[in-house]
GROMACS .gro file of C-alpha atoms in nm:
model
  476
    1UNK     CA    1   0.001  -0.010  -0.019
    2UNK     CA    2   0.136   0.317  -0.094
    3UNK     CA    3   0.064   0.697  -0.206
    4UNK     CA    4   0.122   0.816  -0.555
    5UNK     CA    5   0.066   1.122  -0.742
    6UNK     CA    6  -0.090   1.241  -1.071
    7UNK     CA    7   0.286   1.216  -1.214
    8UNK     CA    8   0.348   0.854  -1.097
    9UNK     CA    9   0.036   0.713  -1.306
   10UNK     CA   10   0.259   0.801  -1.629
   11UNK     CA   11   0.333   0.472  -1.724
   12UNK     CA   12   0.087   0.334  -1.488
   13UNK     CA   13  -0.128   0.016  -1.667
   14UNK     CA   14  -0.348  -0.102  -1.407
   15UNK     CA   15  -0.718   0.030  -1.310
   16UNK     CA   16  -0.802   0.360  -1.146
   17UNK     CA   17  -1.110   0.379  -0.954
   18UNK     CA   18  -1.254   0.741  -0.927
   19UNK     CA   19  -1.521   0.805  -0.688
   20UNK     CA   20  -1.788   1.035  -0.833
   21UNK     CA   21  -2.032   1.248  -0.639
   22UNK     CA   22  -2.366   1.319  -0.781
   23UNK     CA   23  -2.367   1.597  -1.009
   24UNK     CA   24  -2.668   1.778  -1.187
   25UNK     CA   25  -2.835   1.551  -1.428
   26UNK     CA   26  -2.878   1.765  -1.709
   27UNK     CA   27  -2.506   1.964  -1.676
   28UNK     CA   28  -2.319   2.007  -2.011
   29UNK     CA   29  -2.000   1.997  -1.811
   30UNK     CA   30  -1.851   1.659  -1.830
   31UNK     CA   31  -1.697   1.460  -1.553
   32UNK     CA   32  -1.300   1.487  -1.620
   33UNK     CA   33  -0.983   1.277  -1.475
   34UNK     CA   34  -0.652   1.327  -1.611
   35UNK     CA   35  -0.734   1.345  -1.953
   36UNK     CA   36  -1.034   1.124  -1.941
   37UNK     CA   37  -1.396   1.277  -1.964
   38UNK     CA   38  -1.783   1.149  -1.927
   39UNK     CA   39  -2.013   1.309  -2.074
   40UNK     CA   40  -2.311   1.377  -1.822
   41UNK     CA   41  -2.590   1.211  -2.032
   42UNK     CA   42  -2.390   0.873  -2.004
   43UNK     CA   43  -2.287   0.923  -1.646
   44UNK     CA   44  -2.322   1.176  -1.359
   45UNK     CA   45  -2.249   0.983  -1.022
   46UNK     CA   46  -2.558   0.848  -0.953
   47UNK     CA   47  -2.551   0.581  -0.641
   48UNK     CA   48  -2.494   0.246  -0.753
   49UNK     CA   49  -2.362   0.314  -1.073
   50UNK     CA   50  -2.038   0.303  -1.283
   51UNK     CA   51  -1.915   0.377  -1.581
   52UNK     CA   52  -1.567   0.189  -1.743
   53UNK     CA   53  -1.339   0.362  -1.984
   54UNK     CA   54  -1.018   0.212  -2.159
   55UNK     CA   55  -0.758   0.471  -2.200
   56UNK     CA   56  -0.353   0.588  -2.194
   57UNK     CA   57  -0.353   0.151  -2.109
   58UNK     CA   58  -0.545   0.202  -1.785
   59UNK     CA   59  -0.894   0.121  -1.693
   60UNK     CA   60  -1.097   0.403  -1.564
   61UNK     CA   61  -1.385   0.312  -1.359
   62UNK     CA   62  -1.583   0.613  -1.231
   63UNK     CA   63  -1.790   0.507  -0.923
   64UNK     CA   64  -2.118   0.694  -0.876
   65UNK     CA   65  -2.151   0.755  -0.515
   66UNK     CA   66  -2.484   0.961  -0.516
   67UNK     CA   67  -2.553   1.313  -0.349
   68UNK     CA   68  -2.537   1.158  -0.029
   69UNK     CA   69  -2.372   0.850   0.116
   70UNK     CA   70  -2.371   0.666   0.419
   71UNK     CA   71  -2.113   0.431   0.559
   72UNK     CA   72  -2.255   0.105   0.480
   73UNK     CA   73  -2.355   0.213   0.125
   74UNK     CA   74  -1.996   0.294   0.024
   75UNK     CA   75  -1.820  -0.041   0.191
   76UNK     CA   76  -2.118  -0.217  -0.031
   77UNK     CA   77  -2.052  -0.001  -0.342
   78UNK     CA   78  -1.693  -0.053  -0.314
   79UNK     CA   79  -1.714  -0.441  -0.225
   80UNK     CA   80  -1.929  -0.492  -0.526
   81UNK     CA   81  -1.636  -0.358  -0.748
   82UNK     CA   82  -1.370  -0.577  -0.622
   83UNK     CA   83  -1.602  -0.879  -0.570
   84UNK     CA   84  -1.798  -0.851  -0.959
   85UNK     CA   85  -1.565  -0.661  -1.150
   86UNK     CA   86  -1.289  -0.879  -1.118
   87UNK     CA   87  -1.239  -0.886  -1.488
   88UNK     CA   88  -1.176  -0.558  -1.490
   89UNK     CA   89  -0.899  -0.516  -1.208
   90UNK     CA   90  -0.533  -0.554  -1.291
   91UNK     CA   91  -0.283  -0.668  -1.029
   92UNK     CA   92  -0.221  -0.280  -0.955
   93UNK     CA   93  -0.557  -0.096  -0.848
   94UNK     CA   94  -0.543   0.304  -0.812
   95UNK     CA   95  -0.764   0.459  -0.565
   96UNK     CA   96  -0.821   0.808  -0.632
   97UNK     CA   97  -0.866   1.019  -0.288
   98UNK     CA   98  -1.099   1.339  -0.391
   99UNK     CA   99  -1.052   1.597  -0.100
  100UNK     CA  100  -1.423   1.567  -0.051
  101UNK     CA  101  -1.429   1.243   0.096
  102UNK     CA  102  -1.420   1.231   0.461
  103UNK     CA  103  -1.159   1.029   0.694
  104UNK     CA  104  -1.456   0.785   0.754
  105UNK     CA  105  -1.585   0.775   0.389
  106UNK     CA  106  -1.209   0.655   0.263
  107UNK     CA  107  -1.201   0.358   0.568
  108UNK     CA  108  -1.509   0.237   0.423
  109UNK     CA  109  -1.440   0.229   0.049
  110UNK     CA  110  -1.135   0.085   0.159
  111UNK     CA  111  -1.285  -0.191   0.353
  112UNK     CA  112  -1.500  -0.255   0.060
  113UNK     CA  113  -1.230  -0.319  -0.175
  114UNK     CA  114  -1.064  -0.541   0.076
  115UNK     CA  115  -1.366  -0.757   0.179
  116UNK     CA  116  -1.459  -0.755  -0.216
  117UNK     CA  117  -1.144  -1.000  -0.226
  118UNK     CA  118  -1.348  -1.275  -0.051
  119UNK     CA  119  -1.546  -1.579  -0.181
  120UNK     CA  120  -1.684  -1.874  -0.061
  121UNK     CA  121  -1.492  -2.126  -0.240
  122UNK     CA  122  -1.317  -2.271   0.021
  123UNK     CA  123  -1.294  -2.639  -0.093
  124UNK     CA  124  -1.322  -2.592  -0.446
  125UNK     CA  125  -1.088  -2.804  -0.719
  126UNK     CA  126  -1.159  -2.546  -0.982
  127UNK     CA  127  -1.053  -2.215  -0.797
  128UNK     CA  128  -0.747  -2.106  -0.582
  129UNK     CA  129  -0.903  -1.969  -0.266
  130UNK     CA  130  -0.801  -1.596  -0.205
  131UNK     CA  131  -0.844  -1.557   0.117
  132UNK     CA  132  -0.516  -1.570   0.241
  133UNK     CA  133  -0.403  -1.324  -0.035
  134UNK     CA  134  -0.495  -0.985  -0.179
  135UNK     CA  135  -0.625  -1.003  -0.535
  136UNK     CA  136  -0.440  -0.707  -0.609
  137UNK     CA  137  -0.206  -0.440  -0.483
  138UNK     CA  138  -0.386  -0.102  -0.401
  139UNK     CA  139  -0.245   0.240  -0.435
  140UNK     CA  140  -0.406   0.546  -0.357
  141UNK     CA  141  -0.410   0.874  -0.559
  142UNK     CA  142  -0.409   1.157  -0.295
  143UNK     CA  143  -0.306   1.503  -0.224
  144UNK     CA  144  -0.328   1.457   0.140
  145UNK     CA  145  -0.142   1.215   0.355
  146UNK     CA  146  -0.446   0.946   0.472
  147UNK     CA  147  -0.185   0.716   0.596
  148UNK     CA  148  -0.335   0.631   0.959
  149UNK     CA  149  -0.723   0.605   0.797
  150UNK     CA  150  -0.590   0.335   0.559
  151UNK     CA  151  -0.389   0.135   0.818
  152UNK     CA  152  -0.702   0.160   1.036
  153UNK     CA  153  -0.886   0.020   0.732
  154UNK     CA  154  -0.704  -0.269   0.615
  155UNK     CA  155  -0.666  -0.369   0.963
  156UNK     CA  156  -1.025  -0.401   1.013
  157UNK     CA  157  -1.084  -0.552   0.704
  158UNK     CA  158  -0.813  -0.802   0.785
  159UNK     CA  159  -1.037  -0.894   1.092
  160UNK     CA  160  -1.343  -0.913   0.916
  161UNK     CA  161  -1.185  -1.139   0.642
  162UNK     CA  162  -1.093  -1.365   0.942
  163UNK     CA  163  -1.431  -1.384   1.108
  164UNK     CA  164  -1.630  -1.419   0.722
  165UNK     CA  165  -1.369  -1.733   0.726
  166UNK     CA  166  -1.437  -1.897   1.080
  167UNK     CA  167  -1.846  -1.849   1.060
  168UNK     CA  168  -1.850  -1.982   0.706
  169UNK     CA  169  -1.642  -2.301   0.704
  170UNK     CA  170  -1.790  -2.643   0.789
  171UNK     CA  171  -1.866  -2.784   1.153
  172UNK     CA  172  -1.659  -3.078   1.059
  173UNK     CA  173  -1.326  -2.809   1.032
  174UNK     CA  174  -1.464  -2.530   1.292
  175UNK     CA  175  -1.448  -2.745   1.594
  176UNK     CA  176  -1.413  -2.605   1.988
  177UNK     CA  177  -1.073  -2.704   1.915
  178UNK     CA  178  -1.052  -2.513   1.608
  179UNK     CA  179  -1.135  -2.212   1.784
  180UNK     CA  180  -0.955  -2.234   2.104
  181UNK     CA  181  -0.639  -2.296   1.870
  182UNK     CA  182  -0.734  -1.983   1.645
  183UNK     CA  183  -0.768  -1.797   1.956
  184UNK     CA  184  -0.420  -1.904   2.064
  185UNK     CA  185  -0.244  -1.830   1.736
  186UNK     CA  186  -0.422  -1.469   1.719
  187UNK     CA  187  -0.316  -1.398   2.088
  188UNK     CA  188   0.051  -1.474   2.010
  189UNK     CA  189   0.024  -1.290   1.669
  190UNK     CA  190  -0.161  -0.939   1.809
  191UNK     CA  191  -0.090  -0.944   2.150
  192UNK     CA  192  -0.320  -1.077   2.390
  193UNK     CA  193  -0.294  -1.348   2.643
  194UNK     CA  194  -0.539  -1.654   2.598
  195UNK     CA  195  -0.615  -1.934   2.864
  196UNK     CA  196  -0.829  -2.236   2.757
  197UNK     CA  197  -1.027  -2.434   2.973
  198UNK     CA  198  -1.102  -2.747   2.839
  199UNK     CA  199  -1.333  -3.045   2.968
  200UNK     CA  200  -1.172  -3.098   3.326
  201UNK     CA  201  -1.052  -2.787   3.393
  202UNK     CA  202  -1.380  -2.691   3.278
  203UNK     CA  203  -1.524  -2.964   3.547
  204UNK     CA  204  -1.312  -2.853   3.855
  205UNK     CA  205  -1.418  -2.477   3.775
  206UNK     CA  206  -1.791  -2.563   3.834
  207UNK     CA  207  -1.876  -2.456   3.461
  208UNK     CA  208  -2.193  -2.671   3.487
  209UNK     CA  209  -2.387  -2.488   3.232
  210UNK     CA  210  -2.162  -2.480   2.984
  211UNK     CA  211  -2.048  -2.853   3.022
  212UNK     CA  212  -2.395  -2.963   3.002
  213UNK     CA  213  -2.442  -2.840   2.663
  214UNK     CA  214  -2.123  -2.960   2.528
  215UNK     CA  215  -2.078  -3.312   2.734
  216UNK     CA  216  -2.308  -3.484   2.420
  217UNK     CA  217  -2.039  -3.413   2.177
  218UNK     CA  218  -1.736  -3.610   2.048
  219UNK     CA  219  -1.552  -3.276   2.047
  220UNK     CA  220  -1.461  -3.185   2.367
  221UNK     CA  221  -1.552  -2.820   2.487
  222UNK     CA  222  -1.344  -2.545   2.514
  223UNK     CA  223  -1.360  -2.214   2.757
  224UNK     CA  224  -1.173  -1.958   2.607
  225UNK     CA  225  -1.067  -1.690   2.805
  226UNK     CA  226  -0.872  -1.375   2.672
  227UNK     CA  227  -0.718  -1.082   2.788
  228UNK     CA  228  -0.590  -0.776   2.617
  229UNK     CA  229  -0.399  -0.515   2.853
  230UNK     CA  230  -0.250  -0.199   2.663
  231UNK     CA  231   0.062  -0.013   2.742
  232UNK     CA  232   0.090   0.223   2.976
  233UNK     CA  233  -0.212   0.077   3.196
  234UNK     CA  234  -0.305   0.279   3.524
  235UNK     CA  235  -0.534   0.230   3.766
  236UNK     CA  236  -0.758   0.478   3.583
  237UNK     CA  237  -0.755   0.259   3.262
  238UNK     CA  238  -1.133   0.112   3.168
  239UNK     CA  239  -1.198  -0.238   3.150
  240UNK     CA  240  -1.448  -0.410   2.930
  241UNK     CA  241  -1.577  -0.743   2.947
  242UNK     CA  242  -1.668  -0.936   2.625
  243UNK     CA  243  -1.879  -1.288   2.602
  244UNK     CA  244  -1.972  -1.443   2.305
  245UNK     CA  245  -2.176  -1.743   2.240
  246UNK     CA  246  -1.984  -2.057   2.064
  247UNK     CA  247  -2.181  -2.360   1.954
  248UNK     CA  248  -1.984  -2.467   1.659
  249UNK     CA  249  -2.303  -2.643   1.562
  250UNK     CA  250  -2.660  -2.637   1.741
  251UNK     CA  251  -2.870  -2.976   1.615
  252UNK     CA  252  -3.135  -2.819   1.895
  253UNK     CA  253  -2.979  -3.154   2.122
  254UNK     CA  254  -3.253  -3.403   2.191
  255UNK     CA  255  -3.498  -3.132   2.148
  256UNK     CA  256  -3.385  -3.179   1.777
  257UNK     CA  257  -3.466  -2.906   1.527
  258UNK     CA  258  -3.689  -2.982   1.257
  259UNK     CA  259  -3.629  -2.646   1.064
  260UNK     CA  260  -3.302  -2.481   0.967
  261UNK     CA  261  -3.036  -2.689   1.091
  262UNK     CA  262  -2.891  -2.654   0.748
  263UNK     CA  263  -2.772  -2.292   0.854
  264UNK     CA  264  -2.670  -2.400   1.213
  265UNK     CA  265  -2.288  -2.376   1.154
  266UNK     CA  266  -2.317  -1.994   1.210
  267UNK     CA  267  -2.437  -2.057   1.563
  268UNK     CA  268  -2.073  -1.946   1.702
  269UNK     CA  269  -2.110  -1.604   1.500
  270UNK     CA  270  -2.153  -1.403   1.821
  271UNK     CA  271  -1.837  -1.584   1.965
  272UNK     CA  272  -1.667  -1.516   1.625
  273UNK     CA  273  -1.726  -1.158   1.649
  274UNK     CA  274  -1.557  -1.133   1.992
  275UNK     CA  275  -1.252  -1.361   1.854
  276UNK     CA  276  -1.241  -1.073   1.549
  277UNK     CA  277  -1.292  -0.807   1.764
  278UNK     CA  278  -1.011  -0.902   2.022
  279UNK     CA  279  -0.778  -0.937   1.734
  280UNK     CA  280  -0.866  -0.611   1.597
  281UNK     CA  281  -0.865  -0.395   1.952
  282UNK     CA  282  -0.498  -0.571   2.001
  283UNK     CA  283  -0.393  -0.461   1.652
  284UNK     CA  284  -0.520  -0.074   1.653
  285UNK     CA  285  -0.357  -0.105   2.018
  286UNK     CA  286  -0.666   0.040   2.177
  287UNK     CA  287  -0.613   0.195   2.554
  288UNK     CA  288  -0.849  -0.035   2.719
  289UNK     CA  289  -0.833  -0.318   2.912
  290UNK     CA  290  -1.050  -0.573   2.744
  291UNK     CA  291  -1.118  -0.945   2.873
  292UNK     CA  292  -1.323  -1.158   2.664
  293UNK     CA  293  -1.494  -1.552   2.713
  294UNK     CA  294  -1.618  -1.721   2.468
  295UNK     CA  295  -1.761  -2.064   2.549
  296UNK     CA  296  -1.696  -2.295   2.298
  297UNK     CA  297  -1.876  -2.628   2.221
  298UNK     CA  298  -2.111  -2.838   1.995
  299UNK     CA  299  -2.475  -2.930   2.095
  300UNK     CA  300  -2.531  -3.268   1.947
  301UNK     CA  301  -2.746  -3.553   2.007
  302UNK     CA  302  -2.583  -3.857   2.187
  303UNK     CA  303  -2.649  -4.105   2.503
  304UNK     CA  304  -2.466  -3.860   2.712
  305UNK     CA  305  -2.668  -3.520   2.593
  306UNK     CA  306  -2.821  -3.327   2.855
  307UNK     CA  307  -3.202  -3.413   2.879
  308UNK     CA  308  -3.510  -3.203   2.861
  309UNK     CA  309  -3.644  -3.139   3.270
  310UNK     CA  310  -3.283  -3.210   3.373
  311UNK     CA  311  -3.213  -2.962   3.643
  312UNK     CA  312  -2.866  -2.864   3.609
  313UNK     CA  313  -2.600  -2.646   3.831
  314UNK     CA  314  -2.443  -2.306   3.715
  315UNK     CA  315  -2.101  -2.133   3.728
  316UNK     CA  316  -2.278  -1.901   3.951
  317UNK     CA  317  -2.446  -2.137   4.204
  318UNK     CA  318  -2.776  -2.095   4.061
  319UNK     CA  319  -2.971  -2.399   3.985
  320UNK     CA  320  -3.146  -2.429   3.632
  321UNK     CA  321  -3.438  -2.628   3.501
  322UNK     CA  322  -3.385  -2.777   3.129
  323UNK     CA  323  -3.751  -2.681   2.959
  324UNK     CA  324  -3.594  -2.701   2.640
  325UNK     CA  325  -3.217  -2.851   2.537
  326UNK     CA  326  -3.265  -2.620   2.202
  327UNK     CA  327  -3.220  -2.319   2.447
  328UNK     CA  328  -2.847  -2.410   2.503
  329UNK     CA  329  -2.705  -2.071   2.399
  330UNK     CA  330  -2.825  -1.872   2.731
  331UNK     CA  331  -2.662  -2.179   2.937
  332UNK     CA  332  -2.328  -2.127   2.763
  333UNK     CA  333  -2.332  -1.736   2.788
  334UNK     CA  334  -2.478  -1.755   3.145
  335UNK     CA  335  -2.170  -1.948   3.294
  336UNK     CA  336  -1.944  -1.715   3.076
  337UNK     CA  337  -2.079  -1.383   3.237
  338UNK     CA  338  -2.089  -1.510   3.582
  339UNK     CA  339  -1.712  -1.643   3.539
  340UNK     CA  340  -1.635  -1.274   3.371
  341UNK     CA  341  -1.786  -1.040   3.648
  342UNK     CA  342  -1.661  -1.279   3.925
  343UNK     CA  343  -1.313  -1.306   3.806
  344UNK     CA  344  -1.248  -1.013   3.607
  345UNK     CA  345  -1.496  -0.730   3.722
  346UNK     CA  346  -1.510  -0.539   3.406
  347UNK     CA  347  -1.649  -0.211   3.442
  348UNK     CA  348  -1.852  -0.243   3.121
  349UNK     CA  349  -1.998  -0.577   2.962
  350UNK     CA  350  -2.152  -0.682   2.650
  351UNK     CA  351  -2.232  -1.010   2.527
  352UNK     CA  352  -2.337  -1.107   2.194
  353UNK     CA  353  -2.491  -1.448   2.037
  354UNK     CA  354  -2.712  -1.602   1.782
  355UNK     CA  355  -2.957  -1.645   2.031
  356UNK     CA  356  -3.349  -1.621   1.943
  357UNK     CA  357  -3.552  -1.652   1.606
  358UNK     CA  358  -3.797  -1.411   1.825
  359UNK     CA  359  -3.512  -1.145   1.747
  360UNK     CA  360  -3.538  -1.252   1.381
  361UNK     CA  361  -3.930  -1.194   1.380
  362UNK     CA  362  -3.925  -0.861   1.529
  363UNK     CA  363  -3.638  -0.692   1.310
  364UNK     CA  364  -3.606  -0.921   1.031
  365UNK     CA  365  -3.227  -0.887   0.919
  366UNK     CA  366  -3.206  -0.526   0.918
  367UNK     CA  367  -3.072  -0.499   1.281
  368UNK     CA  368  -2.972  -0.658   1.603
  369UNK     CA  369  -3.191  -0.647   1.935
  370UNK     CA  370  -3.009  -0.456   2.213
  371UNK     CA  371  -3.109  -0.502   2.580
  372UNK     CA  372  -2.934  -0.316   2.856
  373UNK     CA  373  -3.021  -0.176   3.172
  374UNK     CA  374  -2.784   0.127   3.117
  375UNK     CA  375  -2.884   0.425   2.911
  376UNK     CA  376  -2.532   0.535   2.874
  377UNK     CA  377  -2.448   0.168   2.702
  378UNK     CA  378  -2.758   0.212   2.490
  379UNK     CA  379  -2.685   0.509   2.341
  380UNK     CA  380  -2.319   0.443   2.293
  381UNK     CA  381  -2.383   0.117   2.140
  382UNK     CA  382  -2.687   0.256   1.903
  383UNK     CA  383  -2.440   0.520   1.785
  384UNK     CA  384  -2.138   0.293   1.728
  385UNK     CA  385  -2.363   0.054   1.508
  386UNK     CA  386  -2.545   0.365   1.336
  387UNK     CA  387  -2.202   0.515   1.202
  388UNK     CA  388  -2.082   0.202   1.057
  389UNK     CA  389  -2.393   0.009   0.955
  390UNK     CA  390  -2.422  -0.250   1.188
  391UNK     CA  391  -2.755  -0.108   1.353
  392UNK     CA  392  -2.904  -0.202   1.680
  393UNK     CA  393  -3.228  -0.123   1.834
  394UNK     CA  394  -3.353  -0.165   2.180
  395UNK     CA  395  -3.622  -0.363   2.321
  396UNK     CA  396  -3.735  -0.406   2.719
  397UNK     CA  397  -3.640  -0.570   3.006
  398UNK     CA  398  -3.916  -0.469   3.241
  399UNK     CA  399  -3.956  -0.714   3.550
  400UNK     CA  400  -4.309  -0.811   3.397
  401UNK     CA  401  -4.106  -1.066   3.197
  402UNK     CA  402  -3.937  -1.210   3.512
  403UNK     CA  403  -4.243  -1.463   3.512
  404UNK     CA  404  -4.142  -1.637   3.174
  405UNK     CA  405  -3.809  -1.767   3.364
  406UNK     CA  406  -3.944  -1.861   3.696
  407UNK     CA  407  -3.895  -2.249   3.762
  408UNK     CA  408  -4.095  -2.446   4.007
  409UNK     CA  409  -3.831  -2.699   4.087
  410UNK     CA  410  -3.527  -2.521   4.049
  411UNK     CA  411  -3.400  -2.106   4.063
  412UNK     CA  412  -3.500  -2.040   3.699
  413UNK     CA  413  -3.578  -2.222   3.386
  414UNK     CA  414  -3.412  -2.169   3.032
  415UNK     CA  415  -3.708  -2.125   2.851
  416UNK     CA  416  -4.030  -1.981   2.908
  417UNK     CA  417  -4.250  -2.245   2.679
  418UNK     CA  418  -4.428  -1.969   2.533
  419UNK     CA  419  -4.437  -1.887   2.164
  420UNK     CA  420  -4.382  -1.505   2.241
  421UNK     CA  421  -4.148  -1.263   2.365
  422UNK     CA  422  -3.863  -1.524   2.288
  423UNK     CA  423  -3.584  -1.270   2.280
  424UNK     CA  424  -3.720  -1.071   2.569
  425UNK     CA  425  -3.703  -1.377   2.798
  426UNK     CA  426  -3.382  -1.516   2.705
  427UNK     CA  427  -3.221  -1.140   2.794
  428UNK     CA  428  -3.445  -1.228   3.143
  429UNK     CA  429  -3.253  -1.473   3.160
  430UNK     CA  430  -2.935  -1.360   3.074
  431UNK     CA  431  -2.982  -1.053   3.333
  432UNK     CA  432  -3.022  -1.309   3.636
  433UNK     CA  433  -2.672  -1.392   3.562
  434UNK     CA  434  -2.492  -1.052   3.585
  435UNK     CA  435  -2.539  -1.001   3.949
  436UNK     CA  436  -2.760  -0.677   3.900
  437UNK     CA  437  -2.388  -0.534   3.698
  438UNK     CA  438  -2.474  -0.166   3.636
  439UNK     CA  439  -2.341  -0.177   3.285
  440UNK     CA  440  -2.419  -0.443   3.051
  441UNK     CA  441  -2.578  -0.494   2.745
  442UNK     CA  442  -2.684  -0.812   2.538
  443UNK     CA  443  -2.700  -0.814   2.165
  444UNK     CA  444  -2.921  -1.075   2.010
  445UNK     CA  445  -2.783  -1.091   1.632
  446UNK     CA  446  -2.975  -1.374   1.497
  447UNK     CA  447  -3.070  -1.203   1.217
  448UNK     CA  448  -2.797  -0.992   1.112
  449UNK     CA  449  -2.511  -1.238   1.173
  450UNK     CA  450  -2.536  -1.481   0.864
  451UNK     CA  451  -2.761  -1.435   0.509
  452UNK     CA  452  -2.836  -1.387   0.188
  453UNK     CA  453  -2.679  -1.063   0.000
  454UNK     CA  454  -2.546  -0.984  -0.386
  455UNK     CA  455  -2.227  -1.128  -0.247
  456UNK     CA  456  -2.297  -1.529  -0.288
  457UNK     CA  457  -2.560  -1.756  -0.400
  458UNK     CA  458  -2.639  -1.896  -0.080
  459UNK     CA  459  -2.653  -1.782   0.270
  460UNK     CA  460  -2.283  -1.658   0.423
  461UNK     CA  461  -2.152  -1.458   0.712
  462UNK     CA  462  -2.154  -1.080   0.766
  463UNK     CA  463  -1.889  -1.004   1.033
  464UNK     CA  464  -2.124  -0.815   1.224
  465UNK     CA  465  -2.028  -0.755   1.557
  466UNK     CA  466  -1.620  -0.702   1.500
  467UNK     CA  467  -1.650  -0.352   1.393
  468UNK     CA  468  -1.960  -0.289   1.585
  469UNK     CA  469  -1.801  -0.429   1.896
  470UNK     CA  470  -1.469  -0.222   1.876
  471UNK     CA  471  -1.622   0.088   1.774
  472UNK     CA  472  -1.818   0.100   2.093
  473UNK     CA  473  -1.487   0.030   2.281
  474UNK     CA  474  -1.286   0.302   2.084
  475UNK     CA  475  -1.568   0.544   2.167
  476UNK     CA  476  -1.566   0.495   2.562
   0.00000   0.00000   0.00000
């Protein structure tokens, strides 16, 4: 990655990307760049349009941005170019950075270009999968030095590409052990500490809810604990805790799923978001302490699987009646939250999970469901999400929903049994294990972590949460 000038374009034979804000449609003034012009009747910068001109041994792609463009749309526009116009992109690609673009817009454009190098063909014989190797060298054409912005955009892209990979790979590859190995390797590379509790260590620690979910699988559960401590830490350094659901595949257990099981490799997308955020936080060297826990397990059907009507014991000491073995994500999160609070005492806590179909029923595939007992945290999370196109909307945690998790035989039950308010009752269950922490938030991302878009024929990962969690922590 380097910045070049117009003089350096002499002899350049690659592809030049030229962002254009929308001009007056009937203007007689053509759009010009370095001797190449496009008449406004042909192209005037309308959003989601582009125009190709071959001249001076270069391919010039004029990219329409519209009159006003948000972060997510800009990222998608440039991802579309690098993903769908590969035949037009040479080994070298020069991106023009006009002064009208803000730092955030430049970040979004570069992020989109890098994300466009990803595809789902991990196991195709006919394709050399480009995931670990950039498809082109990106040069920047600018009068201003944007090196810090560019560097940050690339770090975000690399973290998100890692998580697209983790979530899209099949469950016979991405097992709990695969995730713990990934965390160890990432910690060594980017500078955060990792501790992993296997089955016996988790049993000794008293992680009963977590182990109940994972004991039916031949793949050993892994309780992954990560710690990032910045340089020059003081007593005033803020401490954030993250917990992510790491269910590598969810059959539903003995309450086996009757629909949608094909896509249950994505049930670790919340945990993957935490993994990606830890990589990015450490890579950006943010000045906050972060402790993250991802309980990784596979919810399988086996003679050892936990049963509906079982009463199990959690790390916090609370007994849990199992009403539905398919409500397993909240069980591993409960132990993750309790372990985090008791042993690390962070000032702020965010957990993130593909937790309920109820959240999808409420919001569709447009935003995640937000639950919190802290108005300031709610505002910061929503503002962070709005800024980058990973939106959240808050739902209530009113005490009238407590009855949904009350049990006759145990302290609490894991499922209300009702066909309504499922996302809320799941959040109330998690709240029970937060020890009334004053700055906790729960993100249900079932509708936004995995889905359909223009970049593949089948459902696939979005990496939702990686940038959101990092942006939230950055804004603290």
